[in-house]
Amino acid sequence: MLTCCIPECRTGYPEPKKQKNKSEASSTSTKCSLPLFPKDENLKKQRLRAIPRKDFVPSKHSRVCSRKFHESSLQLKKNDSNVAYFFPEALSYLFLPPTPKRKTSLALAINRCKKERNSVEDSLYLHLLILISLLVLKNSREKLMDHHWFMEIHENFIQDSATVFFFFFAISIENVIPKIIYGLKTTKDLTYSMFSDGPPVLLQEVNHICSTAFIQRFYDINNILAYLKNRYVPSFVSKILKVMIFIFCTKKDVSLPKIGSIQRV
């Protein structure tokens, strides 16, 4: 709030609740300007001598209201860049900024639809990723066949069927012998099952990650694998390698392998 620096001047201060007489009310209610001190040092000293304040040093915000000047002494400088913003007789809605509109139920419904659409897109992305990965497997299976430990997994799982699933697992290398310690099997309809080197893993254990019997989002797979990794407590210091293998299963009713049964001879 801009105020006048002259002692006992109420310009710029809020008006008192009770006015003594109408003349005082009219004098305080009249509009006036609050010009800054001049930059010229001679003019500034001349104005300071007229102000009844001892050792007064004006700041860059100090002002003197136009009521303290004669009409001939104060001249308003025209500036084309100034824009008028105060009109006493204008209606308030013409110059006040409009209030923000409240969100209607339709807007909230649109936001809900966007969230549902994003969840559906995530599900479609997961299905698309599965299809693309299967195509990659067809082109790279010959390279994987060069590894002896993968040959044994392949012979155990791939025999005469068309059921497809993904097999995510981690292996531990001890004395250059790979050993499966935990894994996650995801079928084509996005149902899943887990296993670990130790007590059996139930679906109820990962309800905080995936509340249904289906994989809903792609990062649910990473979260379940992270849970299995934390659940697994090896009895020896071993090197853990996360491997993701896409397997064409050959039997409709596939049983998971026994932990540690798949080893390199």
PDB file of C-alpha atoms in Angstrom:
ATOM      1  CA  MET A   1       0.000   0.000   0.000  1.00  0.00           C
ATOM      2  CA  LEU A   2       1.376   3.416  -0.997  1.00  0.00           C
ATOM      3  CA  THR A   3       1.316   6.057   1.756  1.00  0.00           C
ATOM      4  CA  CYS A   4       2.418   9.650   2.121  1.00  0.00           C
ATOM      5  CA  CYS A   5       5.591  10.311   4.145  1.00  0.00           C
ATOM      6  CA  ILE A   6       4.386  13.700   5.491  1.00  0.00           C
ATOM      7  CA  PRO A   7       3.615  13.574   9.239  1.00  0.00           C
ATOM      8  CA  GLU A   8      -0.095  13.335  10.176  1.00  0.00           C
ATOM      9  CA  CYS A   9      -1.082  12.746   6.553  1.00  0.00           C
ATOM     10  CA  ARG A  10      -3.600   9.886   6.142  1.00  0.00           C
ATOM     11  CA  THR A  11      -3.254   9.528   2.373  1.00  0.00           C
ATOM     12  CA  GLY A  12      -2.939   5.862   1.518  1.00  0.00           C
ATOM     13  CA  TYR A  13      -4.025   4.630   4.959  1.00  0.00           C
ATOM     14  CA  PRO A  14      -7.431   3.013   5.493  1.00  0.00           C
ATOM     15  CA  GLU A  15     -10.211   5.423   6.344  1.00  0.00           C
ATOM     16  CA  PRO A  16     -11.322   5.554   9.997  1.00  0.00           C
ATOM     17  CA  LYS A  17     -14.660   3.977  10.776  1.00  0.00           C
ATOM     18  CA  LYS A  18     -16.146   7.159  12.263  1.00  0.00           C
ATOM     19  CA  GLN A  19     -15.554  10.540  10.666  1.00  0.00           C
ATOM     20  CA  LYS A  20     -15.913  13.688  12.784  1.00  0.00           C
ATOM     21  CA  ASN A  21     -17.666  15.695  10.094  1.00  0.00           C
ATOM     22  CA  LYS A  22     -18.578  15.493   6.432  1.00  0.00           C
ATOM     23  CA  SER A  23     -15.856  17.928   5.352  1.00  0.00           C
ATOM     24  CA  GLU A  24     -13.138  15.626   6.726  1.00  0.00           C
ATOM     25  CA  ALA A  25     -14.739  12.648   5.061  1.00  0.00           C
ATOM     26  CA  SER A  26     -14.881  14.427   1.722  1.00  0.00           C
ATOM     27  CA  SER A  27     -11.246  15.565   1.999  1.00  0.00           C
ATOM     28  CA  THR A  28      -9.931  12.083   2.759  1.00  0.00           C
ATOM     29  CA  SER A  29     -12.122  10.407   0.145  1.00  0.00           C
ATOM     30  CA  THR A  30     -10.890  12.568  -2.764  1.00  0.00           C
ATOM     31  CA  LYS A  31      -8.491  10.786  -5.068  1.00  0.00           C
ATOM     32  CA  CYS A  32      -4.914  11.943  -5.379  1.00  0.00           C
ATOM     33  CA  SER A  33      -1.633  10.745  -6.849  1.00  0.00           C
ATOM     34  CA  LEU A  34       1.525   9.772  -4.967  1.00  0.00           C
ATOM     35  CA  PRO A  35       4.545  10.888  -7.049  1.00  0.00           C
ATOM     36  CA  LEU A  36       8.078   9.724  -6.243  1.00  0.00           C
ATOM     37  CA  PHE A  37      10.898  12.027  -5.222  1.00  0.00           C
ATOM     38  CA  PRO A  38      12.720  13.605  -8.193  1.00  0.00           C
ATOM     39  CA  LYS A  39      16.003  12.070  -9.309  1.00  0.00           C
ATOM     40  CA  ASP A  40      17.629  15.494  -9.556  1.00  0.00           C
ATOM     41  CA  GLU A  41      19.539  16.036  -6.289  1.00  0.00           C
ATOM     42  CA  ASN A  42      18.855  19.795  -6.159  1.00  0.00           C
ATOM     43  CA  LEU A  43      15.113  19.306  -6.536  1.00  0.00           C
ATOM     44  CA  LYS A  44      15.187  16.475  -3.993  1.00  0.00           C
ATOM     45  CA  LYS A  45      16.976  18.641  -1.376  1.00  0.00           C
ATOM     46  CA  GLN A  46      14.545  21.480  -2.022  1.00  0.00           C
ATOM     47  CA  ARG A  47      11.602  19.156  -1.379  1.00  0.00           C
ATOM     48  CA  LEU A  48      13.224  17.643   1.758  1.00  0.00           C
ATOM     49  CA  ARG A  49      13.651  21.110   3.288  1.00  0.00           C
ATOM     50  CA  ALA A  50       9.885  21.626   3.027  1.00  0.00           C
ATOM     51  CA  ILE A  51       9.090  18.336   4.852  1.00  0.00           C
ATOM     52  CA  PRO A  52       8.871  18.788   8.678  1.00  0.00           C
ATOM     53  CA  ARG A  53      10.919  15.685   9.523  1.00  0.00           C
ATOM     54  CA  LYS A  54      14.359  15.854  11.143  1.00  0.00           C
ATOM     55  CA  ASP A  55      17.169  13.886   9.446  1.00  0.00           C
ATOM     56  CA  PHE A  56      14.711  12.304   7.054  1.00  0.00           C
ATOM     57  CA  VAL A  57      16.345  10.170   4.340  1.00  0.00           C
ATOM     58  CA  PRO A  58      13.853   9.096   1.678  1.00  0.00           C
ATOM     59  CA  SER A  59      13.985   5.592   0.274  1.00  0.00           C
ATOM     60  CA  LYS A  60      13.107   4.499  -3.233  1.00  0.00           C
ATOM     61  CA  HIS A  61       9.541   3.879  -2.028  1.00  0.00           C
ATOM     62  CA  SER A  62       9.009   7.242  -0.255  1.00  0.00           C
ATOM     63  CA  ARG A  63       6.255   9.399  -1.733  1.00  0.00           C
ATOM     64  CA  VAL A  64       4.479  12.702  -1.158  1.00  0.00           C
ATOM     65  CA  CYS A  65       0.804  12.965  -2.058  1.00  0.00           C
ATOM     66  CA  SER A  66      -0.404  15.548  -4.582  1.00  0.00           C
ATOM     67  CA  ARG A  67      -2.487  17.330  -1.897  1.00  0.00           C
ATOM     68  CA  LYS A  68       0.726  18.885  -0.543  1.00  0.00           C
ATOM     69  CA  PHE A  69       1.479  20.690  -3.833  1.00  0.00           C
ATOM     70  CA  HIS A  70      -0.062  23.668  -5.552  1.00  0.00           C
ATOM     71  CA  GLU A  71      -1.748  22.857  -8.824  1.00  0.00           C
ATOM     72  CA  SER A  72       0.820  24.957 -10.677  1.00  0.00           C
ATOM     73  CA  SER A  73       3.751  23.170  -8.988  1.00  0.00           C
ATOM     74  CA  LEU A  74       2.809  19.601  -9.935  1.00  0.00           C
ATOM     75  CA  GLN A  75       2.600  18.526 -13.555  1.00  0.00           C
ATOM     76  CA  LEU A  76       1.612  15.059 -14.655  1.00  0.00           C
ATOM     77  CA  LYS A  77       3.923  13.522 -17.242  1.00  0.00           C
ATOM     78  CA  LYS A  78       2.215  11.748 -20.096  1.00  0.00           C
ATOM     79  CA  ASN A  79       3.344   8.228 -20.881  1.00  0.00           C
ATOM     80  CA  ASP A  80       1.796   6.428 -23.839  1.00  0.00           C
ATOM     81  CA  SER A  81       2.590   3.014 -22.339  1.00  0.00           C
ATOM     82  CA  ASN A  82       0.325   3.608 -19.327  1.00  0.00           C
ATOM     83  CA  VAL A  83      -3.037   1.903 -19.457  1.00  0.00           C
ATOM     84  CA  ALA A  84      -6.059   3.238 -17.575  1.00  0.00           C
ATOM     85  CA  TYR A  85      -7.461   0.721 -15.122  1.00  0.00           C
ATOM     86  CA  PHE A  86      -9.685   2.717 -12.747  1.00  0.00           C
ATOM     87  CA  PHE A  87     -13.055   4.100 -13.858  1.00  0.00           C
ATOM     88  CA  PRO A  88     -15.306   5.274 -11.005  1.00  0.00           C
ATOM     89  CA  GLU A  89     -18.572   4.888 -12.924  1.00  0.00           C
ATOM     90  CA  ALA A  90     -17.729   1.627 -14.686  1.00  0.00           C
ATOM     91  CA  LEU A  91     -19.378  -1.654 -13.743  1.00  0.00           C
ATOM     92  CA  SER A  92     -17.177  -3.994 -11.723  1.00  0.00           C
ATOM     93  CA  TYR A  93     -17.453  -6.933 -14.119  1.00  0.00           C
ATOM     94  CA  LEU A  94     -15.929  -4.810 -16.918  1.00  0.00           C
ATOM     95  CA  PHE A  95     -12.498  -4.348 -15.295  1.00  0.00           C
ATOM     96  CA  LEU A  96     -12.245  -7.020 -12.585  1.00  0.00           C
ATOM     97  CA  PRO A  97     -10.609 -10.328 -13.638  1.00  0.00           C
ATOM     98  CA  PRO A  98     -13.142 -13.134 -14.115  1.00  0.00           C
ATOM     99  CA  THR A  99     -13.399 -15.727 -11.358  1.00  0.00           C
ATOM    100  CA  PRO A 100     -12.239 -19.250 -12.290  1.00  0.00           C
ATOM    101  CA  LYS A 101     -15.022 -21.617 -13.240  1.00  0.00           C
ATOM    102  CA  ARG A 102     -15.764 -24.580 -11.021  1.00  0.00           C
ATOM    103  CA  LYS A 103     -15.268 -28.049 -12.406  1.00  0.00           C
ATOM    104  CA  THR A 104     -18.546 -29.681 -13.288  1.00  0.00           C
ATOM    105  CA  SER A 105     -19.384 -33.351 -12.906  1.00  0.00           C
ATOM    106  CA  LEU A 106     -18.851 -33.703 -16.655  1.00  0.00           C
ATOM    107  CA  ALA A 107     -15.216 -32.566 -16.301  1.00  0.00           C
ATOM    108  CA  LEU A 108     -14.662 -35.056 -13.480  1.00  0.00           C
ATOM    109  CA  ALA A 109     -16.218 -37.777 -15.609  1.00  0.00           C
ATOM    110  CA  ILE A 110     -13.795 -36.906 -18.416  1.00  0.00           C
ATOM    111  CA  ASN A 111     -10.845 -37.295 -16.019  1.00  0.00           C
ATOM    112  CA  ARG A 112     -12.130 -40.692 -14.936  1.00  0.00           C
ATOM    113  CA  CYS A 113     -12.469 -41.734 -18.548  1.00  0.00           C
ATOM    114  CA  LYS A 114      -8.861 -40.676 -19.188  1.00  0.00           C
ATOM    115  CA  LYS A 115      -7.634 -42.819 -16.290  1.00  0.00           C
ATOM    116  CA  GLU A 116      -9.631 -45.816 -17.525  1.00  0.00           C
ATOM    117  CA  ARG A 117      -8.299 -45.280 -21.038  1.00  0.00           C
ATOM    118  CA  ASN A 118      -4.711 -45.182 -19.741  1.00  0.00           C
ATOM    119  CA  SER A 119      -5.221 -48.444 -17.857  1.00  0.00           C
ATOM    120  CA  VAL A 120      -6.649 -50.085 -20.990  1.00  0.00           C
ATOM    121  CA  GLU A 121      -3.719 -48.786 -23.037  1.00  0.00           C
ATOM    122  CA  ASP A 122      -1.294 -50.294 -20.514  1.00  0.00           C
ATOM    123  CA  SER A 123      -3.030 -53.647 -20.871  1.00  0.00           C
ATOM    124  CA  LEU A 124      -2.945 -53.439 -24.672  1.00  0.00           C
ATOM    125  CA  TYR A 125       0.728 -52.478 -24.518  1.00  0.00           C
ATOM    126  CA  LEU A 126       1.470 -55.578 -22.465  1.00  0.00           C
ATOM    127  CA  HIS A 127      -0.324 -57.809 -25.003  1.00  0.00           C
ATOM    128  CA  LEU A 128       1.549 -56.125 -27.861  1.00  0.00           C
ATOM    129  CA  LEU A 129       4.842 -56.583 -26.056  1.00  0.00           C
ATOM    130  CA  ILE A 130       4.139 -60.291 -25.671  1.00  0.00           C
ATOM    131  CA  LEU A 131       3.420 -60.697 -29.385  1.00  0.00           C
ATOM    132  CA  ILE A 132       6.546 -58.775 -30.399  1.00  0.00           C
ATOM    133  CA  SER A 133       8.679 -60.792 -27.980  1.00  0.00           C
ATOM    134  CA  LEU A 134       7.407 -64.039 -29.461  1.00  0.00           C
ATOM    135  CA  LEU A 135       8.451 -62.877 -32.919  1.00  0.00           C
ATOM    136  CA  VAL A 136      11.885 -61.970 -31.582  1.00  0.00           C
ATOM    137  CA  LEU A 137      12.164 -65.447 -30.052  1.00  0.00           C
ATOM    138  CA  LYS A 138      11.551 -67.130 -33.400  1.00  0.00           C
ATOM    139  CA  ASN A 139      14.440 -65.217 -34.945  1.00  0.00           C
ATOM    140  CA  SER A 140      16.859 -65.683 -32.041  1.00  0.00           C
ATOM    141  CA  ARG A 141      16.107 -69.243 -30.876  1.00  0.00           C
ATOM    142  CA  GLU A 142      19.057 -70.682 -32.801  1.00  0.00           C
ATOM    143  CA  LYS A 143      21.449 -68.390 -30.910  1.00  0.00           C
ATOM    144  CA  LEU A 144      20.000 -69.478 -27.564  1.00  0.00           C
ATOM    145  CA  MET A 145      20.357 -73.146 -28.500  1.00  0.00           C
ATOM    146  CA  ASP A 146      24.138 -72.767 -28.331  1.00  0.00           C
ATOM    147  CA  HIS A 147      23.967 -72.594 -24.520  1.00  0.00           C
ATOM    148  CA  HIS A 148      23.879 -76.035 -22.906  1.00  0.00           C
ATOM    149  CA  TRP A 149      21.840 -75.011 -19.852  1.00  0.00           C
ATOM    150  CA  PHE A 150      19.157 -73.493 -22.090  1.00  0.00           C
ATOM    151  CA  MET A 151      19.039 -76.725 -24.105  1.00  0.00           C
ATOM    152  CA  GLU A 152      18.046 -78.648 -20.978  1.00  0.00           C
ATOM    153  CA  ILE A 153      15.297 -76.127 -20.146  1.00  0.00           C
ATOM    154  CA  HIS A 154      14.084 -76.281 -23.727  1.00  0.00           C
ATOM    155  CA  GLU A 155      13.930 -80.099 -23.730  1.00  0.00           C
ATOM    156  CA  ASN A 156      11.985 -80.156 -20.461  1.00  0.00           C
ATOM    157  CA  PHE A 157       9.305 -77.716 -21.587  1.00  0.00           C
ATOM    158  CA  ILE A 158       8.918 -77.810 -25.359  1.00  0.00           C
ATOM    159  CA  GLN A 159       7.108 -80.855 -26.721  1.00  0.00           C
ATOM    160  CA  ASP A 160       3.880 -81.085 -28.787  1.00  0.00           C
ATOM    161  CA  SER A 161       1.465 -78.221 -28.048  1.00  0.00           C
ATOM    162  CA  ALA A 162       0.592 -74.656 -28.934  1.00  0.00           C
ATOM    163  CA  THR A 163       0.186 -73.100 -25.472  1.00  0.00           C
ATOM    164  CA  VAL A 164       2.477 -70.110 -24.985  1.00  0.00           C
ATOM    165  CA  PHE A 165       3.761 -68.591 -21.780  1.00  0.00           C
ATOM    166  CA  PHE A 166       6.543 -66.353 -20.497  1.00  0.00           C
ATOM    167  CA  PHE A 167       9.017 -67.641 -17.997  1.00  0.00           C
ATOM    168  CA  PHE A 168      10.883 -65.058 -15.875  1.00  0.00           C
ATOM    169  CA  PHE A 169      13.432 -66.481 -13.485  1.00  0.00           C
ATOM    170  CA  ALA A 170      16.702 -65.805 -11.713  1.00  0.00           C
ATOM    171  CA  ILE A 171      19.604 -68.203 -11.600  1.00  0.00           C
ATOM    172  CA  SER A 172      22.442 -68.516  -9.140  1.00  0.00           C
ATOM    173  CA  ILE A 173      25.891 -69.520 -10.336  1.00  0.00           C
ATOM    174  CA  GLU A 174      27.835 -71.627  -7.872  1.00  0.00           C
ATOM    175  CA  ASN A 175      30.977 -73.330  -9.184  1.00  0.00           C
ATOM    176  CA  VAL A 176      29.884 -72.444 -12.751  1.00  0.00           C
ATOM    177  CA  ILE A 177      26.675 -74.474 -12.321  1.00  0.00           C
ATOM    178  CA  PRO A 178      23.476 -72.473 -12.950  1.00  0.00           C
ATOM    179  CA  LYS A 179      20.629 -73.082 -10.520  1.00  0.00           C
ATOM    180  CA  ILE A 180      17.128 -71.611 -10.656  1.00  0.00           C
ATOM    181  CA  ILE A 181      16.269 -69.939  -7.329  1.00  0.00           C
ATOM    182  CA  TYR A 182      12.971 -68.157  -8.069  1.00  0.00           C
ATOM    183  CA  GLY A 183      10.767 -67.451 -11.049  1.00  0.00           C
ATOM    184  CA  LEU A 184       7.468 -66.184 -12.454  1.00  0.00           C
ATOM    185  CA  LYS A 185       5.365 -67.840 -15.139  1.00  0.00           C
ATOM    186  CA  THR A 186       2.940 -65.645 -17.134  1.00  0.00           C
ATOM    187  CA  THR A 187       0.541 -67.295 -19.557  1.00  0.00           C
ATOM    188  CA  LYS A 188      -0.993 -65.859 -22.682  1.00  0.00           C
ATOM    189  CA  ASP A 189      -4.205 -64.839 -20.851  1.00  0.00           C
ATOM    190  CA  LEU A 190      -2.015 -62.928 -18.314  1.00  0.00           C
ATOM    191  CA  THR A 191      -2.571 -65.337 -15.425  1.00  0.00           C
ATOM    192  CA  TYR A 192       0.574 -66.026 -13.444  1.00  0.00           C
ATOM    193  CA  SER A 193       2.156 -68.337 -10.894  1.00  0.00           C
ATOM    194  CA  MET A 194       5.354 -68.106  -8.839  1.00  0.00           C
ATOM    195  CA  PHE A 195       7.905 -70.416  -7.311  1.00  0.00           C
ATOM    196  CA  SER A 196      10.969 -70.020  -5.137  1.00  0.00           C
ATOM    197  CA  ASP A 197      13.750 -72.091  -3.656  1.00  0.00           C
ATOM    198  CA  GLY A 198      12.048 -72.785  -0.350  1.00  0.00           C
ATOM    199  CA  PRO A 199       8.417 -72.709   0.851  1.00  0.00           C
ATOM    200  CA  PRO A 200       5.782 -72.483  -1.901  1.00  0.00           C
ATOM    201  CA  VAL A 201       4.749 -68.984  -2.953  1.00  0.00           C
ATOM    202  CA  LEU A 202       1.012 -68.232  -2.803  1.00  0.00           C
ATOM    203  CA  LEU A 203      -0.809 -65.559  -4.773  1.00  0.00           C
ATOM    204  CA  GLN A 204      -2.036 -64.044  -1.496  1.00  0.00           C
ATOM    205  CA  GLU A 205       1.519 -62.966  -0.721  1.00  0.00           C
ATOM    206  CA  VAL A 206       1.540 -60.465  -3.584  1.00  0.00           C
ATOM    207  CA  ASN A 207      -1.958 -59.024  -3.166  1.00  0.00           C
ATOM    208  CA  HIS A 208      -0.374 -55.678  -2.325  1.00  0.00           C
ATOM    209  CA  ILE A 209       1.300 -55.726  -5.767  1.00  0.00           C
ATOM    210  CA  CYS A 210      -1.332 -57.356  -7.962  1.00  0.00           C
ATOM    211  CA  SER A 211      -4.772 -57.689  -6.365  1.00  0.00           C
ATOM    212  CA  THR A 212      -6.204 -59.981  -9.061  1.00  0.00           C
ATOM    213  CA  ALA A 213      -5.167 -63.275 -10.602  1.00  0.00           C
ATOM    214  CA  PHE A 214      -4.093 -61.463 -13.782  1.00  0.00           C
ATOM    215  CA  ILE A 215      -1.129 -59.235 -14.565  1.00  0.00           C
ATOM    216  CA  GLN A 216      -2.715 -55.795 -15.015  1.00  0.00           C
ATOM    217  CA  ARG A 217       0.283 -53.596 -15.772  1.00  0.00           C
ATOM    218  CA  PHE A 218       3.722 -54.236 -17.138  1.00  0.00           C
ATOM    219  CA  TYR A 219       5.552 -53.015 -14.031  1.00  0.00           C
ATOM    220  CA  ASP A 220       3.662 -55.602 -11.906  1.00  0.00           C
ATOM    221  CA  ILE A 221       6.101 -58.175 -13.281  1.00  0.00           C
ATOM    222  CA  ASN A 222       9.114 -56.193 -12.045  1.00  0.00           C
ATOM    223  CA  ASN A 223       7.505 -55.669  -8.634  1.00  0.00           C
ATOM    224  CA  ILE A 224       6.703 -59.376  -8.213  1.00  0.00           C
ATOM    225  CA  LEU A 225      10.255 -60.341  -9.219  1.00  0.00           C
ATOM    226  CA  ALA A 226      11.606 -57.809  -6.713  1.00  0.00           C
ATOM    227  CA  TYR A 227       9.396 -59.361  -3.999  1.00  0.00           C
ATOM    228  CA  LEU A 228      10.655 -62.841  -4.849  1.00  0.00           C
ATOM    229  CA  LYS A 229      14.235 -61.613  -4.748  1.00  0.00           C
ATOM    230  CA  ASN A 230      13.751 -60.134  -1.266  1.00  0.00           C
ATOM    231  CA  ARG A 231      11.963 -63.289  -0.117  1.00  0.00           C
ATOM    232  CA  TYR A 232      14.804 -65.504  -1.234  1.00  0.00           C
ATOM    233  CA  VAL A 233      17.563 -65.679   1.424  1.00  0.00           C
ATOM    234  CA  PRO A 234      20.511 -67.719   0.120  1.00  0.00           C
ATOM    235  CA  SER A 235      22.547 -69.726   2.593  1.00  0.00           C
ATOM    236  CA  PHE A 236      25.740 -68.854   0.773  1.00  0.00           C
ATOM    237  CA  VAL A 237      27.149 -65.854  -1.042  1.00  0.00           C
ATOM    238  CA  SER A 238      26.232 -66.318  -4.689  1.00  0.00           C
ATOM    239  CA  LYS A 239      25.961 -64.263  -7.833  1.00  0.00           C
ATOM    240  CA  ILE A 240      22.335 -63.582  -8.797  1.00  0.00           C
ATOM    241  CA  LEU A 241      21.559 -63.188 -12.480  1.00  0.00           C
ATOM    242  CA  LYS A 242      18.102 -62.151 -13.647  1.00  0.00           C
ATOM    243  CA  VAL A 243      17.215 -63.843 -16.919  1.00  0.00           C
ATOM    244  CA  MET A 244      14.019 -63.488 -18.934  1.00  0.00           C
ATOM    245  CA  ILE A 245      13.296 -66.387 -21.304  1.00  0.00           C
ATOM    246  CA  PHE A 246      10.313 -66.698 -23.618  1.00  0.00           C
ATOM    247  CA  ILE A 247       9.348 -70.355 -24.011  1.00  0.00           C
ATOM    248  CA  PHE A 248       6.913 -72.016 -26.385  1.00  0.00           C
ATOM    249  CA  CYS A 249       5.306 -74.552 -24.082  1.00  0.00           C
ATOM    250  CA  THR A 250       4.364 -77.902 -25.556  1.00  0.00           C
ATOM    251  CA  LYS A 251       1.812 -79.187 -23.063  1.00  0.00           C
ATOM    252  CA  LYS A 252      -1.449 -77.628 -22.012  1.00  0.00           C
ATOM    253  CA  ASP A 253      -0.965 -78.659 -18.384  1.00  0.00           C
ATOM    254  CA  VAL A 254       2.589 -77.634 -17.632  1.00  0.00           C
ATOM    255  CA  SER A 255       4.155 -78.291 -14.253  1.00  0.00           C
ATOM    256  CA  LEU A 256       6.932 -76.020 -13.078  1.00  0.00           C
ATOM    257  CA  PRO A 257      10.399 -77.530 -12.805  1.00  0.00           C
ATOM    258  CA  LYS A 258      11.861 -78.559  -9.495  1.00  0.00           C
ATOM    259  CA  ILE A 259      14.232 -75.991  -8.101  1.00  0.00           C
ATOM    260  CA  GLY A 260      17.825 -76.951  -8.721  1.00  0.00           C
ATOM    261  CA  SER A 261      16.924 -79.805 -11.057  1.00  0.00           C
ATOM    262  CA  ILE A 262      18.056 -77.895 -14.127  1.00  0.00           C
ATOM    263  CA  GLN A 263      21.827 -77.811 -13.890  1.00  0.00           C
ATOM    264  CA  ARG A 264      24.650 -78.046 -16.346  1.00  0.00           C
ATOM    265  CA  VAL A 265      26.423 -81.381 -16.404  1.00  0.00           C
TER     266      VAL A 265
END
